[in-house]
mmCIF file of C-alpha atoms in Angstrom:
data_model
loop_
_atom_site.group_PDB
_atom_site.id
_atom_site.type_symbol
_atom_site.label_atom_id
_atom_site.label_comp_id
_atom_site.label_asym_id
_atom_site.label_seq_id
_atom_site.Cartn_x
_atom_site.Cartn_y
_atom_site.Cartn_z
ATOM 1 C CA UNK N 26 -40.246 -2.860 -81.484
ATOM 2 C CA UNK N 27 -39.484 -5.582 -78.977
ATOM 3 C CA UNK N 28 -42.441 -6.093 -76.643
ATOM 4 C CA UNK N 29 -42.583 -9.806 -75.818
ATOM 5 C CA UNK N 30 -40.031 -11.101 -73.340
ATOM 6 C CA UNK N 31 -39.373 -14.356 -71.495
ATOM 7 C CA UNK N 32 -37.319 -14.224 -68.303
ATOM 8 C CA UNK N 33 -35.902 -17.607 -67.296
ATOM 9 C CA UNK N 34 -32.775 -17.183 -65.132
ATOM 10 C CA UNK N 35 -31.147 -19.665 -62.814
ATOM 11 C CA UNK N 36 -30.441 -18.437 -59.300
ATOM 12 C CA UNK N 37 -27.185 -16.787 -58.332
ATOM 13 C CA UNK N 38 -26.430 -19.360 -55.631
ATOM 14 C CA UNK N 39 -26.294 -17.798 -52.180
ATOM 15 C CA UNK N 40 -26.977 -14.342 -53.606
ATOM 16 C CA UNK N 41 -30.208 -13.929 -55.582
ATOM 17 C CA UNK N 42 -33.005 -16.396 -56.141
ATOM 18 C CA UNK N 43 -34.332 -17.045 -59.611
ATOM 19 C CA UNK N 44 -37.576 -15.339 -58.642
ATOM 20 C CA UNK N 45 -35.757 -12.233 -57.370
ATOM 21 C CA UNK N 46 -33.813 -12.001 -60.631
ATOM 22 C CA UNK N 47 -37.046 -12.255 -62.629
ATOM 23 C CA UNK N 48 -38.488 -9.363 -60.613
ATOM 24 C CA UNK N 49 -35.420 -7.187 -61.175
ATOM 25 C CA UNK N 50 -35.372 -7.943 -64.903
ATOM 26 C CA UNK N 51 -39.103 -7.291 -65.275
ATOM 27 C CA UNK N 52 -38.856 -3.964 -63.451
ATOM 28 C CA UNK N 53 -36.119 -2.765 -65.805
ATOM 29 C CA UNK N 54 -38.027 -3.875 -68.894
ATOM 30 C CA UNK N 55 -41.223 -2.100 -67.831
ATOM 31 C CA UNK N 56 -39.254 1.098 -67.188
ATOM 32 C CA UNK N 57 -38.216 1.231 -70.842
ATOM 33 C CA UNK N 58 -41.049 -0.737 -72.472
ATOM 34 C CA UNK N 59 -44.157 0.098 -70.410
ATOM 35 C CA UNK N 60 -46.470 -2.052 -72.525
ATOM 36 C CA UNK N 61 -44.135 -5.072 -72.555
ATOM 37 C CA UNK N 62 -45.608 -8.556 -72.246
ATOM 38 C CA UNK N 63 -43.394 -10.505 -69.859
ATOM 39 C CA UNK N 64 -43.433 -14.197 -68.992
ATOM 40 C CA UNK N 65 -41.384 -14.918 -65.861
ATOM 41 C CA UNK N 66 -40.206 -18.501 -65.396
ATOM 42 C CA UNK N 67 -38.062 -18.951 -62.266
ATOM 43 C CA UNK N 68 -35.857 -21.985 -62.768
ATOM 44 C CA UNK N 69 -36.239 -24.835 -60.296
ATOM 45 C CA UNK N 70 -33.216 -27.074 -59.710
ATOM 46 C CA UNK N 71 -35.071 -29.809 -57.837
ATOM 47 C CA UNK N 72 -34.062 -28.760 -54.346
ATOM 48 C CA UNK N 73 -35.665 -26.440 -51.846
ATOM 49 C CA UNK N 74 -37.878 -23.890 -53.608
ATOM 50 C CA UNK N 75 -38.799 -26.111 -56.544
ATOM 51 C CA UNK N 76 -42.513 -26.094 -55.724
ATOM 52 C CA UNK N 77 -42.602 -22.319 -55.341
ATOM 53 C CA UNK N 78 -40.746 -21.826 -58.625
ATOM 54 C CA UNK N 79 -43.226 -23.927 -60.577
ATOM 55 C CA UNK N 80 -46.199 -22.239 -58.918
ATOM 56 C CA UNK N 81 -44.766 -18.821 -59.778
ATOM 57 C CA UNK N 82 -44.296 -19.819 -63.407
ATOM 58 C CA UNK N 83 -47.612 -21.595 -63.957
ATOM 59 C CA UNK N 84 -49.896 -20.724 -61.081
ATOM 60 C CA UNK N 85 -51.700 -23.225 -58.903
ATOM 61 C CA UNK N 86 -51.799 -23.918 -55.188
ATOM 62 C CA UNK N 87 -49.643 -25.318 -52.418
ATOM 63 C CA UNK N 88 -51.087 -28.261 -50.513
ATOM 64 C CA UNK N 89 -49.923 -28.868 -46.936
ATOM 65 C CA UNK N 90 -50.218 -32.338 -45.447
ATOM 66 C CA UNK N 91 -48.830 -34.141 -42.359
ATOM 67 C CA UNK N 92 -46.123 -36.615 -43.394
ATOM 68 C CA UNK N 93 -43.293 -38.678 -41.965
ATOM 69 C CA UNK N 94 -40.080 -36.750 -41.569
ATOM 70 C CA UNK N 95 -36.537 -37.993 -42.170
ATOM 71 C CA UNK N 96 -36.200 -39.302 -38.595
ATOM 72 C CA UNK N 97 -39.616 -41.016 -38.716
ATOM 73 C CA UNK N 98 -41.030 -38.027 -36.876
ATOM 74 C CA UNK N 99 -44.190 -36.213 -37.942
ATOM 75 C CA UNK N 100 -44.040 -32.864 -39.674
ATOM 76 C CA UNK N 101 -46.020 -30.768 -42.119
ATOM 77 C CA UNK N 102 -44.945 -31.412 -45.681
ATOM 78 C CA UNK N 103 -46.267 -29.891 -48.857
ATOM 79 C CA UNK N 104 -46.465 -30.186 -52.611
ATOM 80 C CA UNK N 105 -47.833 -28.014 -55.397
ATOM 81 C CA UNK N 106 -50.712 -28.586 -57.795
ATOM 82 C CA UNK N 107 -50.214 -26.619 -60.995
ATOM 83 C CA UNK N 108 -52.899 -24.632 -62.781
ATOM 84 C CA UNK N 109 -54.630 -27.234 -64.948
ATOM 85 C CA UNK N 110 -55.252 -24.716 -67.737
ATOM 86 C CA UNK N 111 -51.502 -24.493 -68.232
ATOM 87 C CA UNK N 112 -50.596 -28.165 -67.935
ATOM 88 C CA UNK N 113 -51.759 -30.118 -70.959
ATOM 89 C CA UNK N 114 -50.511 -33.263 -72.652
ATOM 90 C CA UNK N 115 -49.536 -33.841 -76.280
ATOM 91 C CA UNK N 116 -53.213 -34.105 -77.210
ATOM 92 C CA UNK N 117 -53.897 -30.712 -75.588
ATOM 93 C CA UNK N 118 -55.824 -32.360 -72.776
ATOM 94 C CA UNK N 119 -55.549 -30.995 -69.261
ATOM 95 C CA UNK N 120 -53.388 -33.070 -66.920
ATOM 96 C CA UNK N 121 -53.598 -32.403 -63.191
ATOM 97 C CA UNK N 122 -49.940 -32.153 -62.218
ATOM 98 C CA UNK N 123 -48.278 -32.213 -58.813
ATOM 99 C CA UNK N 124 -44.792 -30.945 -58.036
ATOM 100 C CA UNK N 125 -43.013 -32.604 -55.127
ATOM 101 C CA UNK N 126 -39.627 -31.625 -53.757
ATOM 102 C CA UNK N 127 -38.124 -34.355 -51.615
ATOM 103 C CA UNK N 128 -36.449 -31.659 -49.511
ATOM 104 C CA UNK N 129 -39.911 -30.895 -48.075
ATOM 105 C CA UNK N 130 -39.821 -34.050 -45.972
ATOM 106 C CA UNK N 131 -36.318 -35.502 -46.423
ATOM 107 C CA UNK N 132 -34.155 -32.396 -46.640
ATOM 108 C CA UNK N 133 -30.926 -31.648 -44.788
ATOM 109 C CA UNK N 134 -32.328 -28.671 -42.840
ATOM 110 C CA UNK N 135 -34.905 -31.001 -41.271
ATOM 111 C CA UNK N 136 -32.261 -32.939 -39.336
ATOM 112 C CA UNK N 137 -30.442 -29.855 -38.047
ATOM 113 C CA UNK N 138 -27.322 -31.079 -36.216
ATOM 114 C CA UNK N 139 -28.520 -34.702 -36.143
ATOM 115 C CA UNK N 140 -27.177 -35.744 -39.537
ATOM 116 C CA UNK N 141 -26.984 -39.488 -40.000
ATOM 117 C CA UNK N 142 -27.785 -40.954 -43.436
ATOM 118 C CA UNK N 143 -27.837 -44.458 -41.949
ATOM 119 C CA UNK N 144 -30.988 -43.555 -39.987
ATOM 120 C CA UNK N 145 -32.975 -41.260 -42.304
ATOM 121 C CA UNK N 146 -35.885 -42.168 -44.574
ATOM 122 C CA UNK N 147 -37.700 -40.975 -47.697
ATOM 123 C CA UNK N 148 -40.987 -42.429 -46.449
ATOM 124 C CA UNK N 149 -42.625 -38.999 -46.426
ATOM 125 C CA UNK N 150 -41.937 -38.569 -50.144
ATOM 126 C CA UNK N 151 -44.104 -41.600 -50.867
ATOM 127 C CA UNK N 152 -46.820 -40.181 -48.623
ATOM 128 C CA UNK N 153 -46.792 -36.973 -50.666
ATOM 129 C CA UNK N 154 -47.150 -39.046 -53.843
ATOM 130 C CA UNK N 155 -50.190 -40.837 -52.449
ATOM 131 C CA UNK N 156 -51.842 -37.626 -51.277
ATOM 132 C CA UNK N 157 -51.331 -36.025 -54.678
ATOM 133 C CA UNK N 158 -52.805 -39.063 -56.427
ATOM 134 C CA UNK N 159 -55.802 -39.097 -54.094
ATOM 135 C CA UNK N 160 -56.182 -35.411 -54.964
ATOM 136 C CA UNK N 161 -56.663 -36.410 -58.592
ATOM 137 C CA UNK N 162 -53.162 -35.726 -59.905
ATOM 138 C CA UNK N 163 -52.129 -37.943 -62.802
ATOM 139 C CA UNK N 164 -48.650 -36.540 -63.320
ATOM 140 C CA UNK N 165 -46.015 -35.972 -60.657
ATOM 141 C CA UNK N 166 -42.805 -34.012 -61.066
ATOM 142 C CA UNK N 167 -40.285 -34.899 -58.372
ATOM 143 C CA UNK N 168 -37.359 -32.657 -57.572
ATOM 144 C CA UNK N 169 -34.250 -34.365 -56.224
ATOM 145 C CA UNK N 170 -31.928 -32.172 -54.228
ATOM 146 C CA UNK N 171 -30.877 -31.231 -50.729
ATOM 147 C CA UNK N 172 -31.639 -34.661 -49.286
ATOM 148 C CA UNK N 173 -30.386 -36.028 -45.962
ATOM 149 C CA UNK N 174 -31.048 -39.645 -46.963
ATOM 150 C CA UNK N 175 -29.200 -42.579 -48.479
ATOM 151 C CA UNK N 176 -31.975 -45.182 -48.597
ATOM 152 C CA UNK N 177 -32.234 -45.558 -52.406
ATOM 153 C CA UNK N 178 -35.852 -44.436 -52.241
ATOM 154 C CA UNK N 179 -36.896 -47.567 -50.362
ATOM 155 C CA UNK N 180 -38.756 -45.464 -47.797
ATOM 156 C CA UNK N 181 -40.873 -43.784 -50.462
ATOM 157 C CA UNK N 182 -41.522 -47.160 -52.068
ATOM 158 C CA UNK N 183 -42.566 -48.684 -48.725
ATOM 159 C CA UNK N 184 -45.042 -45.845 -48.165
ATOM 160 C CA UNK N 185 -46.624 -46.699 -51.509
ATOM 161 C CA UNK N 186 -46.974 -50.418 -50.790
ATOM 162 C CA UNK N 187 -43.691 -52.037 -51.827
ATOM 163 C CA UNK N 188 -42.712 -54.699 -49.292
ATOM 164 C CA UNK N 189 -39.146 -55.256 -48.108
ATOM 165 C CA UNK N 190 -38.309 -58.455 -46.251
ATOM 166 C CA UNK N 191 -35.442 -59.609 -44.068
ATOM 167 C CA UNK N 192 -34.042 -63.145 -44.093
ATOM 168 C CA UNK N 193 -36.429 -64.132 -41.298
ATOM 169 C CA UNK N 194 -39.401 -63.143 -43.456
ATOM 170 C CA UNK N 195 -40.214 -60.031 -41.453
ATOM 171 C CA UNK N 196 -41.143 -56.914 -43.439
ATOM 172 C CA UNK N 197 -39.463 -53.613 -42.583
ATOM 173 C CA UNK N 198 -38.796 -50.099 -43.858
ATOM 174 C CA UNK N 199 -35.139 -49.904 -44.883
ATOM 175 C CA UNK N 200 -32.905 -46.909 -44.230
ATOM 176 C CA UNK N 201 -29.396 -46.291 -45.490
ATOM 177 C CA UNK N 202 -27.978 -48.343 -42.661
ATOM 178 C CA UNK N 203 -30.233 -51.365 -43.182
ATOM 179 C CA UNK N 204 -30.220 -51.744 -46.974
ATOM 180 C CA UNK N 205 -27.887 -54.689 -46.508
ATOM 181 C CA UNK N 206 -30.648 -56.510 -44.603
ATOM 182 C CA UNK N 207 -33.000 -56.660 -47.602
ATOM 183 C CA UNK N 208 -33.481 -60.286 -48.617
ATOM 184 C CA UNK N 209 -36.537 -59.869 -50.836
ATOM 185 C CA UNK N 210 -38.529 -57.111 -52.526
ATOM 186 C CA UNK N 211 -42.193 -57.567 -53.418
ATOM 187 C CA UNK N 212 -43.739 -54.751 -55.485
ATOM 188 C CA UNK N 213 -47.009 -56.576 -56.217
ATOM 189 C CA UNK N 214 -48.930 -54.580 -53.594
ATOM 190 C CA UNK N 215 -47.834 -51.130 -54.741
ATOM 191 C CA UNK N 216 -50.770 -48.718 -54.875
ATOM 192 C CA UNK N 217 -52.530 -49.507 -58.183
ATOM 193 C CA UNK N 218 -53.264 -45.826 -58.824
ATOM 194 C CA UNK N 219 -49.541 -45.303 -59.367
ATOM 195 C CA UNK N 220 -49.845 -47.299 -62.582
ATOM 196 C CA UNK N 221 -52.048 -44.533 -63.961
ATOM 197 C CA UNK N 222 -49.611 -41.762 -63.075
ATOM 198 C CA UNK N 223 -46.644 -40.432 -65.025
ATOM 199 C CA UNK N 224 -43.745 -39.558 -62.735
ATOM 200 C CA UNK N 225 -40.874 -37.433 -64.003
ATOM 201 C CA UNK N 226 -37.812 -37.095 -61.785
ATOM 202 C CA UNK N 227 -35.683 -33.974 -62.104
ATOM 203 C CA UNK N 228 -32.063 -35.094 -61.943
ATOM 204 C CA UNK N 229 -29.109 -32.916 -62.925
ATOM 205 C CA UNK N 230 -26.277 -35.296 -62.092
ATOM 206 C CA UNK N 231 -25.113 -38.492 -63.766
ATOM 207 C CA UNK N 232 -23.543 -40.275 -60.791
ATOM 208 C CA UNK N 233 -24.118 -44.033 -60.707
ATOM 209 C CA UNK N 234 -25.956 -45.906 -57.969
ATOM 210 C CA UNK N 235 -22.846 -46.968 -56.065
ATOM 211 C CA UNK N 236 -19.069 -47.165 -56.358
ATOM 212 C CA UNK N 237 -16.358 -44.471 -56.160
ATOM 213 C CA UNK N 238 -18.516 -41.872 -57.946
ATOM 214 C CA UNK N 239 -21.827 -43.131 -56.583
ATOM 215 C CA UNK N 240 -24.349 -41.853 -54.059
ATOM 216 C CA UNK N 241 -22.494 -42.705 -50.855
ATOM 217 C CA UNK N 242 -18.929 -41.737 -51.736
ATOM 218 C CA UNK N 243 -19.827 -38.434 -53.404
ATOM 219 C CA UNK N 244 -22.771 -37.158 -51.405
ATOM 220 C CA UNK N 245 -22.966 -38.928 -48.027
ATOM 221 C CA UNK N 246 -20.116 -36.969 -46.372
ATOM 222 C CA UNK N 247 -22.142 -33.746 -46.582
ATOM 223 C CA UNK N 248 -24.996 -35.628 -44.903
ATOM 224 C CA UNK N 249 -22.887 -36.527 -41.895
ATOM 225 C CA UNK N 250 -21.090 -39.722 -42.926
ATOM 226 C CA UNK N 251 -17.487 -40.413 -41.999
ATOM 227 C CA UNK N 252 -15.241 -42.673 -44.069
ATOM 228 C CA UNK N 253 -16.357 -45.873 -42.355
ATOM 229 C CA UNK N 254 -20.024 -44.995 -42.737
ATOM 230 C CA UNK N 255 -19.538 -44.135 -46.405
ATOM 231 C CA UNK N 256 -18.183 -47.633 -46.994
ATOM 232 C CA UNK N 257 -21.130 -49.213 -45.169
ATOM 233 C CA UNK N 258 -23.626 -47.108 -47.095
ATOM 234 C CA UNK N 259 -22.010 -47.999 -50.413
ATOM 235 C CA UNK N 260 -22.057 -51.696 -49.517
ATOM 236 C CA UNK N 261 -25.743 -51.355 -48.646
ATOM 237 C CA UNK N 262 -26.552 -49.708 -51.978
ATOM 238 C CA UNK N 263 -24.672 -52.410 -53.857
ATOM 239 C CA UNK N 264 -26.590 -55.131 -52.011
ATOM 240 C CA UNK N 265 -29.910 -53.351 -52.553
ATOM 241 C CA UNK N 266 -29.117 -52.975 -56.261
ATOM 242 C CA UNK N 267 -28.522 -56.707 -56.606
ATOM 243 C CA UNK N 268 -31.901 -57.485 -55.010
ATOM 244 C CA UNK N 269 -33.554 -54.935 -57.302
ATOM 245 C CA UNK N 270 -31.959 -56.635 -60.292
ATOM 246 C CA UNK N 271 -33.163 -60.050 -59.166
ATOM 247 C CA UNK N 272 -36.666 -59.281 -57.893
ATOM 248 C CA UNK N 273 -37.707 -56.288 -60.023
ATOM 249 C CA UNK N 274 -35.785 -57.176 -63.178
ATOM 250 C CA UNK N 275 -34.205 -53.714 -63.326
ATOM 251 C CA UNK N 276 -30.920 -54.848 -64.790
ATOM 252 C CA UNK N 277 -29.720 -51.302 -65.493
ATOM 253 C CA UNK N 278 -29.711 -50.107 -61.886
ATOM 254 C CA UNK N 279 -25.898 -50.020 -61.762
ATOM 255 C CA UNK N 280 -25.418 -48.354 -65.152
ATOM 256 C CA UNK N 281 -28.262 -45.828 -65.179
ATOM 257 C CA UNK N 282 -26.854 -42.268 -65.206
ATOM 258 C CA UNK N 283 -28.255 -40.320 -62.268
ATOM 259 C CA UNK N 284 -29.194 -43.386 -60.224
ATOM 260 C CA UNK N 285 -26.931 -42.106 -57.445
ATOM 261 C CA UNK N 286 -28.771 -38.803 -57.087
ATOM 262 C CA UNK N 287 -30.162 -37.959 -53.640
ATOM 263 C CA UNK N 288 -28.745 -40.992 -51.858
ATOM 264 C CA UNK N 289 -29.764 -43.411 -54.591
ATOM 265 C CA UNK N 290 -33.258 -41.912 -54.907
ATOM 266 C CA UNK N 291 -32.709 -41.530 -58.647
ATOM 267 C CA UNK N 292 -32.239 -45.274 -58.972
ATOM 268 C CA UNK N 293 -35.128 -45.958 -56.620
ATOM 269 C CA UNK N 294 -37.526 -43.788 -58.622
ATOM 270 C CA UNK N 295 -36.617 -45.755 -61.725
ATOM 271 C CA UNK N 296 -36.745 -49.162 -60.053
ATOM 272 C CA UNK N 297 -39.849 -48.825 -57.877
ATOM 273 C CA UNK N 298 -41.932 -46.266 -59.777
ATOM 274 C CA UNK N 299 -40.829 -46.619 -63.396
ATOM 275 C CA UNK N 300 -39.957 -42.941 -63.449
ATOM 276 C CA UNK N 301 -37.762 -41.425 -66.102
ATOM 277 C CA UNK N 302 -34.851 -39.272 -64.963
ATOM 278 C CA UNK N 303 -34.640 -35.979 -66.802
ATOM 279 C CA UNK N 304 -32.470 -32.884 -66.601
ATOM 280 C CA UNK N 305 -34.183 -30.292 -64.449
ATOM 281 C CA UNK N 306 -34.146 -27.551 -67.070
ATOM 282 C CA UNK N 307 -35.684 -29.864 -69.676
ATOM 283 C CA UNK N 308 -38.462 -30.704 -67.209
ATOM 284 C CA UNK N 309 -39.125 -27.015 -66.596
ATOM 285 C CA UNK N 310 -39.112 -26.168 -70.313
ATOM 286 C CA UNK N 311 -41.451 -29.024 -71.173
ATOM 287 C CA UNK N 312 -43.841 -28.253 -68.320
ATOM 288 C CA UNK N 313 -44.224 -24.546 -69.161
ATOM 289 C CA UNK N 314 -44.515 -25.361 -72.897
ATOM 290 C CA UNK N 315 -41.473 -23.210 -73.601
ATOM 291 C CA UNK N 316 -41.362 -24.039 -77.306
ATOM 292 C CA UNK N 317 -44.923 -22.763 -77.705
ATOM 293 C CA UNK N 318 -44.179 -19.594 -75.732
ATOM 294 C CA UNK N 319 -41.224 -18.850 -78.020
ATOM 295 C CA UNK N 320 -43.509 -18.454 -81.027
ATOM 296 C CA UNK N 321 -44.631 -15.027 -79.807
ATOM 297 C CA UNK N 322 -41.385 -13.964 -78.121
ATOM 298 C CA UNK N 323 -38.974 -11.242 -79.270
ATOM 299 C CA UNK N 324 -36.195 -11.826 -76.743
ATOM 300 C CA UNK N 325 -35.287 -14.228 -73.924
ATOM 301 C CA UNK N 326 -33.219 -13.234 -70.892
ATOM 302 C CA UNK N 327 -31.491 -15.869 -68.802
ATOM 303 C CA UNK N 328 -28.563 -15.944 -66.414
ATOM 304 C CA UNK N 329 -26.617 -17.691 -63.671
ATOM 305 C CA UNK N 330 -24.030 -16.797 -61.057
ATOM 306 C CA UNK N 331 -21.090 -17.712 -63.268
ATOM 307 C CA UNK N 332 -20.948 -18.906 -66.835
ATOM 308 C CA UNK N 333 -18.031 -21.270 -67.410
ATOM 309 C CA UNK N 334 -17.268 -24.733 -68.758
ATOM 310 C CA UNK N 335 -19.816 -26.183 -66.319
ATOM 311 C CA UNK N 336 -22.469 -24.285 -68.257
ATOM 312 C CA UNK N 337 -21.629 -26.393 -71.304
ATOM 313 C CA UNK N 338 -22.672 -29.647 -69.633
ATOM 314 C CA UNK N 339 -26.424 -29.648 -70.042
ATOM 315 C CA UNK N 340 -27.227 -27.071 -67.375
ATOM 316 C CA UNK N 341 -29.793 -24.269 -67.478
ATOM 317 C CA UNK N 342 -28.357 -21.949 -70.122
ATOM 318 C CA UNK N 343 -27.327 -24.853 -72.350
ATOM 319 C CA UNK N 344 -30.833 -26.262 -72.293
ATOM 320 C CA UNK N 345 -32.516 -22.926 -72.980
ATOM 321 C CA UNK N 346 -30.105 -22.036 -75.777
ATOM 322 C CA UNK N 347 -30.894 -25.221 -77.677
ATOM 323 C CA UNK N 348 -34.582 -24.289 -77.721
ATOM 324 C CA UNK N 349 -34.158 -20.601 -78.599
ATOM 325 C CA UNK N 350 -31.781 -21.452 -81.426
ATOM 326 C CA UNK N 351 -34.328 -23.786 -83.032
ATOM 327 C CA UNK N 352 -36.980 -21.070 -82.718
ATOM 328 C CA UNK N 353 -34.610 -18.368 -83.989
ATOM 329 C CA UNK N 354 -35.231 -16.179 -80.923
ATOM 330 C CA UNK N 355 -32.349 -14.098 -79.476
ATOM 331 C CA UNK N 356 -31.053 -15.203 -76.070
ATOM 332 C CA UNK N 357 -29.186 -12.797 -73.790
ATOM 333 C CA UNK N 358 -27.324 -14.060 -70.711
ATOM 334 C CA UNK N 359 -26.863 -11.793 -67.700
ATOM 335 C CA UNK N 360 -24.331 -13.309 -65.310
ATOM 336 C CA UNK N 361 -22.214 -12.536 -62.295
ATOM 337 C CA UNK N 362 -18.915 -13.731 -63.692
ATOM 338 C CA UNK N 363 -17.701 -14.865 -67.113
ATOM 339 C CA UNK N 364 -15.190 -17.701 -67.185
ATOM 340 C CA UNK N 365 -12.880 -18.912 -69.922
ATOM 341 C CA UNK N 366 -13.435 -21.398 -72.749
ATOM 342 C CA UNK N 367 -17.126 -20.667 -73.187
ATOM 343 C CA UNK N 368 -17.153 -20.114 -76.960
ATOM 344 C CA UNK N 369 -19.213 -23.281 -77.648
ATOM 345 C CA UNK N 370 -22.166 -21.700 -75.880
ATOM 346 C CA UNK N 371 -22.461 -19.139 -78.665
ATOM 347 C CA UNK N 372 -22.691 -21.925 -81.200
ATOM 348 C CA UNK N 373 -25.377 -23.489 -79.016
ATOM 349 C CA UNK N 374 -27.613 -20.427 -79.422
ATOM 350 C CA UNK N 375 -26.564 -17.683 -76.996
ATOM 351 C CA UNK N 376 -26.660 -14.263 -78.669
ATOM 352 C CA UNK N 377 -24.716 -12.236 -76.097
ATOM 353 C CA UNK N 378 -23.378 -12.437 -72.534
ATOM 354 C CA UNK N 379 -23.144 -9.541 -70.080
ATOM 355 C CA UNK N 380 -21.607 -9.466 -66.601
ATOM 356 C CA UNK N 381 -23.143 -7.405 -63.801
ATOM 357 C CA UNK N 382 -19.704 -7.120 -62.134
ATOM 358 C CA UNK N 383 -18.035 -4.000 -63.496
ATOM 359 C CA UNK N 384 -15.646 -3.498 -60.572
ATOM 360 C CA UNK N 385 -12.972 -5.877 -59.318
ATOM 361 C CA UNK N 386 -14.236 -6.639 -55.811
ATOM 362 C CA UNK N 387 -14.149 -9.776 -53.632
ATOM 363 C CA UNK N 388 -17.093 -12.173 -53.935
ATOM 364 C CA UNK N 389 -18.262 -11.218 -50.447
ATOM 365 C CA UNK N 390 -18.656 -7.616 -51.613
ATOM 366 C CA UNK N 391 -20.099 -8.532 -55.009
ATOM 367 C CA UNK N 392 -22.835 -10.557 -53.310
ATOM 368 C CA UNK N 393 -23.947 -7.592 -51.225
ATOM 369 C CA UNK N 394 -24.294 -5.363 -54.270
ATOM 370 C CA UNK N 395 -25.648 -7.995 -56.673
ATOM 371 C CA UNK N 396 -29.212 -6.662 -56.635
ATOM 372 C CA UNK N 397 -28.231 -3.099 -57.550
ATOM 373 C CA UNK N 398 -25.657 -4.301 -60.084
ATOM 374 C CA UNK N 399 -28.241 -6.561 -61.741
ATOM 375 C CA UNK N 400 -30.713 -3.677 -61.963
ATOM 376 C CA UNK N 401 -28.051 -1.354 -63.384
ATOM 377 C CA UNK N 402 -26.927 -3.848 -66.010
ATOM 378 C CA UNK N 403 -30.497 -4.576 -67.094
ATOM 379 C CA UNK N 404 -31.208 -0.860 -67.494
ATOM 380 C CA UNK N 405 -28.067 -0.449 -69.603
ATOM 381 C CA UNK N 406 -29.174 -3.331 -71.787
ATOM 382 C CA UNK N 407 -32.675 -1.937 -72.170
ATOM 383 C CA UNK N 408 -31.238 1.476 -73.115
ATOM 384 C CA UNK N 409 -29.316 -0.210 -75.903
ATOM 385 C CA UNK N 410 -32.236 -2.363 -77.060
ATOM 386 C CA UNK N 411 -34.738 0.493 -77.165
ATOM 387 C CA UNK N 412 -32.221 2.720 -78.955
ATOM 388 C CA UNK N 413 -31.676 -0.019 -81.556
ATOM 389 C CA UNK N 414 -35.436 -0.374 -82.001
ATOM 390 C CA UNK N 415 -35.872 3.367 -82.520
ATOM 391 C CA UNK N 416 -33.068 3.435 -85.072
ATOM 392 C CA UNK N 417 -34.676 0.552 -86.939
ATOM 393 C CA UNK N 418 -37.985 2.425 -87.099
ATOM 394 C CA UNK N 419 -36.288 5.504 -88.550
#
C-alpha cells in the first residue's frame, strides 16, 4: 500500500501559494492514509517567499538584519539559514547554507509608487551576502525575482568590495542610470571570504544582458521605465558589459543565457561573484536532495496553475518529471487548467494529470473556489488510489 508521498507543487499564481497547496494535499492524504509519511517541499521561484519556502522544506531559521534598501534608505532585510543536518555536500559533509531573495531589499513593493530603475540599487543584497558569510555560511542560494533594479548587480558588488570608478578617478556606487559612467572596475578588494563561498543563482529566464530581449527592454517597463528610459538603461548595460569584458575578462557577458534576469543581476552575479545561474527548480531539487528522497517514495504529487506548452520549457513540472522518471516513481499533476499540446510531458515522466476545475466558470470565480476544489480533487484521487491498493492486496 502506498504510504510514502512527496508533495512538491508550484504555486497557483495569485490564487494559492505552494505552501497552501502542500497543506491541502497533505490533509487529504492523511484522511485516507492516516499513517502516511509525507515530505512537503514548497517550490520557490526566486521571488518573494523564496526564503520561507526553503525553510519550510528543510527547516532552519530566518535572520533579520538592517540593510540598504533600493532607494539607499535603511530597512530590515532578512535571509534564511537552512538546517545544517539537511544540507550536505557530495562528500556528505554539512554545509552551512544561506538563502537570500533579492526581493527582501531590492523588491518592487519596497518602492511603492516611486518606481524608477535609474535610481535603485542592489547594494543591500551584497550586505546580506556579507552577513551570511560572517555567520559562517559557506554556500549561498540567491533568488532572482520581483526586483525594482536595473543596475546589473553593481550595487551588490560594491557592498562586497568591488570598486567602480568614473573618468575622473572617483569611486562611486552605480545605479541603472549611472552605469554609463563606469570607466573602470577593480575587483581586487572584494571580500576574500567570498572566495570560499559557493553561490548559486536561481534564474528561470534566458534573456540576455542587453538588447531587444534583454533586461531593460523586457523588464524595465514594469519597474517604471518609459520608452526613453528603457533606451538609456539598455545603453548603460551595454557600456557596463564592455567594461566587464575588459577589466574582469568575462567575455561571455553578452551571450550568457539569463544574464538579463533581474535588471542584469544574473550577469552581475556571474561577473562579480563567479556564480553559476541555474533553473530554480533544479536548485530546489538539488538542495533538498530530491533524488535521495525518491528512493523511499511511492508517489509524487506536483501541480501548477495551468499546464501548457510553457510547462515544457524547463519549468517546475518538467524538472520534477525528469527526476521521477529516472527513479521510476509515479508523478501525478494536479492543476487548475489543462492546455493543448502537452503530450511531450507524458514522455518526460508525468504519469497522470488532473484538473481541479470541473465547472466552466470565469477565472475570477475559479480563484475564489480553488481551495475547496483542490481539496475535493485530492480526495477523489485518494479514493481511487486507496481502492486500487485494496484491490491489489486482494
